Short mmCIF file of C-alpha atoms in Angstrom, two decimals:
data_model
loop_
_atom_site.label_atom_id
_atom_site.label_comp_id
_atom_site.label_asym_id
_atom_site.label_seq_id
_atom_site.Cartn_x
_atom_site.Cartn_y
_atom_site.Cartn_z
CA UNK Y 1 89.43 211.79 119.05
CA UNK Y 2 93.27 211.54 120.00
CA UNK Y 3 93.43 215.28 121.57
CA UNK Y 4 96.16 214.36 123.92
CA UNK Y 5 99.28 215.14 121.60
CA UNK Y 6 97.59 218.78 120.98
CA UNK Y 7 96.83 219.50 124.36
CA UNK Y 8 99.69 218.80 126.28
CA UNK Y 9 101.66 220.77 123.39
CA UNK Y 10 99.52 223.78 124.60
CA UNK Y 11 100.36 222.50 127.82
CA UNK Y 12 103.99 222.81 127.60
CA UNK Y 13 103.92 226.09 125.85
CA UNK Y 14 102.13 227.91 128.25
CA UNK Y 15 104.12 226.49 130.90
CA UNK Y 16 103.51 227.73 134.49
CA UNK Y 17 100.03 230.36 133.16
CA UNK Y 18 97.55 229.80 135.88
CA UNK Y 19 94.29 228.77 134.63
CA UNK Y 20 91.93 231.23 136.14
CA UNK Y 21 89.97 234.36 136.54
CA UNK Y 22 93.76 236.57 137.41
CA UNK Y 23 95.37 234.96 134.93
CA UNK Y 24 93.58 237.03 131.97
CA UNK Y 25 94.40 240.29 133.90
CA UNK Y 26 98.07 239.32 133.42
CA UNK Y 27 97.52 239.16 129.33
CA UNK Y 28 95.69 242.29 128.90
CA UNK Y 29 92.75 240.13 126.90
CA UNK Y 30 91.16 242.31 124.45
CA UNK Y 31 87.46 241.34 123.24
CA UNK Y 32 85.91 240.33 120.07
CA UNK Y 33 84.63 243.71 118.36
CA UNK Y 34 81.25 243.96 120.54
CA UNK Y 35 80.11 246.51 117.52
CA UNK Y 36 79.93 244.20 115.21
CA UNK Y 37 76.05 244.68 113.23
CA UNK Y 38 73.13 242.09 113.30
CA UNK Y 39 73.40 239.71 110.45
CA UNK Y 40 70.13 239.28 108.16
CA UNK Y 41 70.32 235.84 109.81
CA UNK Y 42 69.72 237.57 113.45
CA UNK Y 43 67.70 239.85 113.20
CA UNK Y 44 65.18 237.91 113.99
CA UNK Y 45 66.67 236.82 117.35
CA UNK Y 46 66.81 238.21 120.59
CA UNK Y 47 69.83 240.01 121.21
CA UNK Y 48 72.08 239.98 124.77
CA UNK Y 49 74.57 241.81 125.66
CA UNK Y 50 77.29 239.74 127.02
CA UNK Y 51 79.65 241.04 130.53
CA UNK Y 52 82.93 240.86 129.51
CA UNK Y 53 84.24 240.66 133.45
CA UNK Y 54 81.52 237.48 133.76
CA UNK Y 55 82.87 235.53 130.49
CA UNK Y 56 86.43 236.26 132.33
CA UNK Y 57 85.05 234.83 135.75
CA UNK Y 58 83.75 231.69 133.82
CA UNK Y 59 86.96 231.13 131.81
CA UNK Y 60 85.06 231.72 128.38
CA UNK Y 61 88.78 232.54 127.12
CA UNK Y 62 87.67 232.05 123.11
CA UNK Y 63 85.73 235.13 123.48
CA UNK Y 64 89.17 237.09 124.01
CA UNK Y 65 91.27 237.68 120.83
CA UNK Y 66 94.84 237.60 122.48
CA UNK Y 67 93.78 234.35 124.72
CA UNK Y 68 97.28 232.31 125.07
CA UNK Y 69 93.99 229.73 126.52
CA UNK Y 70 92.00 229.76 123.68
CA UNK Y 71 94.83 228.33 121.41
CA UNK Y 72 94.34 225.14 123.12
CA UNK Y 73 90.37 225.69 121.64
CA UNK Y 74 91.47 226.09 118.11
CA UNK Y 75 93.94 223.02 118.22
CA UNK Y 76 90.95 220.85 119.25
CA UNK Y 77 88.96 222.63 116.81
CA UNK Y 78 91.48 221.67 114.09
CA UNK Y 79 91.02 217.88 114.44
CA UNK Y 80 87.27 218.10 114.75
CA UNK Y 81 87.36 219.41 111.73
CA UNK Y 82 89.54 216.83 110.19
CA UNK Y 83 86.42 214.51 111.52
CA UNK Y 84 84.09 216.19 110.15
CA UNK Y 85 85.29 216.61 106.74
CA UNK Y 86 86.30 212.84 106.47
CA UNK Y 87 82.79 211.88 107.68
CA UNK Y 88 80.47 214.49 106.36
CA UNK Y 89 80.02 215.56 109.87
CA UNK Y 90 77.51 218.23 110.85
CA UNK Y 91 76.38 217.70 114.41
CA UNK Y 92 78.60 217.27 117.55
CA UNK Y 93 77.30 216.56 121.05
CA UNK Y 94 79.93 217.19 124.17
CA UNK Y 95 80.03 215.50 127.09
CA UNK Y 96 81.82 214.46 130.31
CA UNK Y 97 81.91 211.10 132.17
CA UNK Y 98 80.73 212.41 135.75
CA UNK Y 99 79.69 216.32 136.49
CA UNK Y 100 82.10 219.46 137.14
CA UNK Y 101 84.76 218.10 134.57
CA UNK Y 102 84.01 221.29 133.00
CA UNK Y 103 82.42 220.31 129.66
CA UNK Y 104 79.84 223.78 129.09
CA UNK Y 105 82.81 225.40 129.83
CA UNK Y 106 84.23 223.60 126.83
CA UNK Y 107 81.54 223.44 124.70
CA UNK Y 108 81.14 227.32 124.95
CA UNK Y 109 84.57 227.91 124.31
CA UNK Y 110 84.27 225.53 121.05
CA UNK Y 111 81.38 227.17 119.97
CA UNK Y 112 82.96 230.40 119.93
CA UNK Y 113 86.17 229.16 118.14
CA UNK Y 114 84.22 227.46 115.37
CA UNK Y 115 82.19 230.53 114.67
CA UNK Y 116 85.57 232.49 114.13
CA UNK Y 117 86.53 230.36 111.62
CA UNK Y 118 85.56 231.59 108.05
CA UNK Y 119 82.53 230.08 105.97
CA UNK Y 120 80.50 228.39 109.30
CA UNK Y 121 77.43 229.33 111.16
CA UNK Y 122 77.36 227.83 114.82
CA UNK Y 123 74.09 226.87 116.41
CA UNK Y 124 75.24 226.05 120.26
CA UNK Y 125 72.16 224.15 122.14
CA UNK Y 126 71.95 223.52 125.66
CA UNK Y 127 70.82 219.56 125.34
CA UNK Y 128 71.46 219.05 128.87
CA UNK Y 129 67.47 219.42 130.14
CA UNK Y 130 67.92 218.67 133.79
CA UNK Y 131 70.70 221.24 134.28
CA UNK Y 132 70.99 224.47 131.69
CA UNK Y 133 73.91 226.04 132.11
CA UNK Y 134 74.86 227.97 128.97
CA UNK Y 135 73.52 230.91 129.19
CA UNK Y 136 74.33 231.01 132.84
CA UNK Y 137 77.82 231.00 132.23
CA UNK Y 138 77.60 233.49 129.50
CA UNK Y 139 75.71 235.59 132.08
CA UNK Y 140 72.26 236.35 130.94
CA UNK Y 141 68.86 235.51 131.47
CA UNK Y 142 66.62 233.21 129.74
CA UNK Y 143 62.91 231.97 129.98
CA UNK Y 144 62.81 229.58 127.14
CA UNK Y 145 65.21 226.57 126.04
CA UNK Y 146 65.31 223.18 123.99
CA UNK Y 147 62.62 221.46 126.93
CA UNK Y 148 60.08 224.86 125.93
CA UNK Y 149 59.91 223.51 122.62
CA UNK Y 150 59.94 219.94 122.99
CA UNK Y 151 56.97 219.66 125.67
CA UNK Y 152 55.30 223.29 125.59
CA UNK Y 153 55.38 223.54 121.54
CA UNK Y 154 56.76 226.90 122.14
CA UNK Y 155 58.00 228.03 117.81
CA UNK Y 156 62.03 227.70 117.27
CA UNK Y 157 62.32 231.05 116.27
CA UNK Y 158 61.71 232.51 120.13
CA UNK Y 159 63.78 230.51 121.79
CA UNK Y 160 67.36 231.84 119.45
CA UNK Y 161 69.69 233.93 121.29
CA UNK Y 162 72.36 235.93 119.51
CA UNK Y 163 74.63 236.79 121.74
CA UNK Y 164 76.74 239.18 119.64
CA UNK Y 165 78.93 237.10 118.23
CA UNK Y 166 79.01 237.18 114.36
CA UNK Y 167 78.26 233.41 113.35
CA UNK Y 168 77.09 232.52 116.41
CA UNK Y 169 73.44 231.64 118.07
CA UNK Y 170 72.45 230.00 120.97
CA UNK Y 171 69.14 228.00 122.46
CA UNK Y 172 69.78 227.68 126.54
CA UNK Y 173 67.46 228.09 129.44
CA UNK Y 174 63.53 228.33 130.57
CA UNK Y 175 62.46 225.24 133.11
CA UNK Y 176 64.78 221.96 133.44
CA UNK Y 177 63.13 218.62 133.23
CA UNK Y 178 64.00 215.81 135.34
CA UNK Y 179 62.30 213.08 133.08
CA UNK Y 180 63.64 213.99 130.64
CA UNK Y 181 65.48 211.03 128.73
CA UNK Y 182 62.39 209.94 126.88
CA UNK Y 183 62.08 213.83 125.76
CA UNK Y 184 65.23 214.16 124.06
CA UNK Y 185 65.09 211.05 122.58
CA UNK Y 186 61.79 211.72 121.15
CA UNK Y 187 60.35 211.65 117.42
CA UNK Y 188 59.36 215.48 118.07
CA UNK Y 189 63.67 215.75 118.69
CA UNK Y 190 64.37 213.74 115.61
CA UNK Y 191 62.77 216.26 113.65
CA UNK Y 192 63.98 219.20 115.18
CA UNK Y 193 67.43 217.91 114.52
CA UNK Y 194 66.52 217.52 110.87
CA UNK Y 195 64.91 220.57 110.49
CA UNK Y 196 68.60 221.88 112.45
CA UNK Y 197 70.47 220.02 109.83
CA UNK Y 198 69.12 220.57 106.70
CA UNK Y 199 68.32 224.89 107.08
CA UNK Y 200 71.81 225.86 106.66
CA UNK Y 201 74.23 223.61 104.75
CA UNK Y 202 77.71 225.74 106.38
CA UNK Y 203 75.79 225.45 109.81
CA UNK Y 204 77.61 223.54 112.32
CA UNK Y 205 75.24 222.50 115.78
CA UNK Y 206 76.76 221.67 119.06
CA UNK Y 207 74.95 220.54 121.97
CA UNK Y 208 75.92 220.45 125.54
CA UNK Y 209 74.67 217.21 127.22
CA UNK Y 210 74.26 215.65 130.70
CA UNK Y 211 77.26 213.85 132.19
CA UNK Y 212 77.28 210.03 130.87
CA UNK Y 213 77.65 208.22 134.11
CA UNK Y 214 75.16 209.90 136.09
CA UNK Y 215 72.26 210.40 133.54
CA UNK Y 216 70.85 208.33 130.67
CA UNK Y 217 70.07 211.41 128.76
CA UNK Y 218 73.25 211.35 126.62
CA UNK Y 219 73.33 207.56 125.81
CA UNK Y 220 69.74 208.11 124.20
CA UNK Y 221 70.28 211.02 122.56
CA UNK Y 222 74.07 210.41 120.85
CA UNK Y 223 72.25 208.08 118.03
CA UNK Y 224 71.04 211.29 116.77
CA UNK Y 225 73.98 213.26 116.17
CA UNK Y 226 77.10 212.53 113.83
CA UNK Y 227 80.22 213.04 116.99
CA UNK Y 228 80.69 212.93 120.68
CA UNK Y 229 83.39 214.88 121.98
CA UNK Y 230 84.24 213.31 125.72
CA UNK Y 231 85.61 215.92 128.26
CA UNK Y 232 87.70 214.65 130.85
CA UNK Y 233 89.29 216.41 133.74
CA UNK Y 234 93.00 215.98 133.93
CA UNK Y 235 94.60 214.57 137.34
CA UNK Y 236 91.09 213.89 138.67
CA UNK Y 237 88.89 211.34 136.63
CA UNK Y 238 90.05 207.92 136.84
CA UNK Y 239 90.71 206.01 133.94
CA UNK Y 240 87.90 203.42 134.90
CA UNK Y 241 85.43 206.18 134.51
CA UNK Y 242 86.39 207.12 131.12
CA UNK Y 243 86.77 203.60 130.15
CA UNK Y 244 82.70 203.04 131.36
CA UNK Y 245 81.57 206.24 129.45
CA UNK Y 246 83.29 205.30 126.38
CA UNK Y 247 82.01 201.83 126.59
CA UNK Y 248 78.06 203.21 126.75
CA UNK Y 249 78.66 205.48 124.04
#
């Protein structure tokens, strides 16, 4: 997807706004209504409490209402959209060429944005089974993950987070896996996805996956989801990387 155009827009709007953990005491960031009620659909998940000073640390800027940042969020979100409407889309899987381009960053922040957005659930799942991060960045424990249910059978149902964030559940954590491409390529994950799909026709899933260059996880698992979103760090991953990533995908 041609995000370029949008993001250097944002770019040039915010102008000289330093990217970090100072910058959102400098906006006065106010948070999502944290008393907002479980749903019927959650109340059969575990519920976290999320640190507000943590999601700041880890630049989780959607979570703020008044985040000049998390306009950048909702312009990408706009032209997945656009994708997904032309092509029936209901799965997305985001990724990065090599590691620390910041892509759970991303896909956190995108989960967050499309679960503001009226009329969608958001299932965010931590595909990336030799390094879960999610719920590590969002700042709370958790035992059990995607690899829990593919190899330990353990039901769907326990390993839900809601994080308390209307719209918005999450699968991340337990054990990480470091054979794990011919687990999330399995027929057991095929199913799951289905079973993912086909519950909720508003629901939107996004999964987090390993970096493309350094792992084959991602190349097996894209044929099972509609859209790959490619994360790429600005002024520091070379052209010839992206150009290899894209050409596996």
């Amino acid at each position: 997807m041609k995000l370029r155009k949008a993001l250097d827009k944002a770019k040039k709007e915010r102008n000289d706004l330093a990217v970090g953990p100072d910058s959102f005491k400098e906006h006065n960031l106010t948070s999502v209504d944290e008393d907002a009620q479980l749903s019927q659909g959650y109340s059969e998940s575990r519920h976290v409490n999320l640190d507000q000073k943590v999601l700041k640390k880890n630049l989780c800027v959607s979570y703020f209402t008044d985040s000049l940042d998390g306009d950048i969020y909702k312009a990408i979100r706009t032209q997945i959209v656009q994708k997904m409407h032309d092509h029936g889309w209901k799965t997305i899987l985001i990724s990065s060429a090599l590691p620390g381009e910041g892509k759970s960053i991303t896909t956190i922040n995108l989960a967050i944005t499309f679960a503001k957005e009226l009329h969608r659930t958001v299932l965010l799942v931590d595909a990336d089974l030799r390094r879960q991060n999610i719920h590590k960045c969002l700042g709370y424990k958790s035992s059990v993950g995607l690899a829990e249910y593919l190899v330990n059978d353990v039901p769907l149902q326990d390993l839900i987070i809601w994080p308390g964030i209307d719209k918005l559940s999450i699968i991340s954590g337990g054990k990480t896996v470091r054979d794990s491409t011919e687990i999330i390529s399995s027929q057991k994950m095929q199913v799951l996805m289905g079973e993912m799909k086909n519950r909720y026709k508003d629901r939107l899933i996004i999964f987090d996956s390993s970096p493309i260059l350094t792992c084959p996880d991602t190349i097996a698992f894209a044929p099972l989801v509609d859209g790959v979103v490619m994360v790429v760090e600005a002024d520091k991953t070379s052209a010839e990387d992206v150009k290899k990533a894209n050409a596996l995908l």
